[in-house]
C-alpha positions as a printed Julia matrix, in Angstrom:
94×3 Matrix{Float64}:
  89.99  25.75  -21.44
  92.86  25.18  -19.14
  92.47  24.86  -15.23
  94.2   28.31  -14.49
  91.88  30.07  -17.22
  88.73  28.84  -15.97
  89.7   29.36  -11.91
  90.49  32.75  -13.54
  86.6   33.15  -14.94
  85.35  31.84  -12.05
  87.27  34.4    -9.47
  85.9   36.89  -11.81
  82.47  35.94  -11.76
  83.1   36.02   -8.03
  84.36  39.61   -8.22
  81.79  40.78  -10.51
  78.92  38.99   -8.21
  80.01  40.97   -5.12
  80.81  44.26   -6.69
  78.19  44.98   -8.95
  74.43  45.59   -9.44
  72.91  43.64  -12.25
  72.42  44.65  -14.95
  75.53  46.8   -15.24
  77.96  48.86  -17.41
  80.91  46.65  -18.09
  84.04  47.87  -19.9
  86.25  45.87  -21.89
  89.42  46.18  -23.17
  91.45  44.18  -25.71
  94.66  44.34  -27.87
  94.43  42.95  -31.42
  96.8   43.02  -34.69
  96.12  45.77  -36.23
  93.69  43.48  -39.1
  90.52  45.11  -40.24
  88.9   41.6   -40.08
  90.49  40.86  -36.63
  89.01  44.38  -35.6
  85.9   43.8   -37.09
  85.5   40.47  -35.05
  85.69  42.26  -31.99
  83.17  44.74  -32.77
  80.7   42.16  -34.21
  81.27  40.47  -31.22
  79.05  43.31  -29.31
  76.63  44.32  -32.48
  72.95  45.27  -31.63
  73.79  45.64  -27.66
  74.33  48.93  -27.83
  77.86  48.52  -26.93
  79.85  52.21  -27.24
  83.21  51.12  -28.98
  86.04  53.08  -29.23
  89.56  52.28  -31.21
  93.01  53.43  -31.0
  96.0   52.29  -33.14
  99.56  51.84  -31.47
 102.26  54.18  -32.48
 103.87  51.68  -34.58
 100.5   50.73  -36.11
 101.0   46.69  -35.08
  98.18  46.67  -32.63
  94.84  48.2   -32.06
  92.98  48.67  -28.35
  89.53  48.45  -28.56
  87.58  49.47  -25.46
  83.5   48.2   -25.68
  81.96  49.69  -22.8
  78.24  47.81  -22.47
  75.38  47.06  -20.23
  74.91  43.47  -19.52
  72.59  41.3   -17.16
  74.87  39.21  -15.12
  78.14  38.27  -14.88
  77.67  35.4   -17.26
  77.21  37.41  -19.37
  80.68  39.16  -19.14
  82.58  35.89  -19.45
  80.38  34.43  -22.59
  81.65  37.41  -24.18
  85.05  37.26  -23.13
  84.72  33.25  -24.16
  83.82  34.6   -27.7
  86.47  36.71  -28.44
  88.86  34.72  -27.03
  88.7   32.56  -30.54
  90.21  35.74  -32.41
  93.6   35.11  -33.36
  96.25  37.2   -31.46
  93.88  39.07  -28.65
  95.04  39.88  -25.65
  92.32  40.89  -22.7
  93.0   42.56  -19.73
């Protein structure tokens, strides 16, 4: 991990420290190719946590959003899972 990602997770951890109760709802949102397997990833990513997921293709059909709004018990939490999907070729997270 680079220095400006990491001073990035650790600003957020911060944020999320200061401006949450834990545990908490947490929603994520991510861009990926529009690839079933890429897709997939994400959602396995948040299997048996309960996680509501919810898809939407682009108008072109390139790219997919996938929100996964879940409860989690700290903001550790939020990073590791941010630190997992990060391996999936092409996401973007915002």
């Amino acid at each position: 991990m680079d220095k400006k990602t990491e001073e990035f997770y650790i600003r957020l951890k911060e944020e999320l420290q200061n401006t949450s109760i834990w545990p908490s709802e947490y929603l994520y949102k991510f861009i990926v190719p529009t690839d079933f397997k890429k897709i997939e990833a994400v959602e396995n990513a948040f299997n048996n946590m309960g996680a509501v997921i919810k898809t939407q293709q682009s108008k072109a059909g390139k790219y997919t959003s996938v929100s996964v709004n879940v409860t989690l018990d700290s903001p550790d939490n939020v990073i590791e899972k941010y630190l997992e999907v990060s391996s999936i070729e092409g996401i973007i997270s915002f």
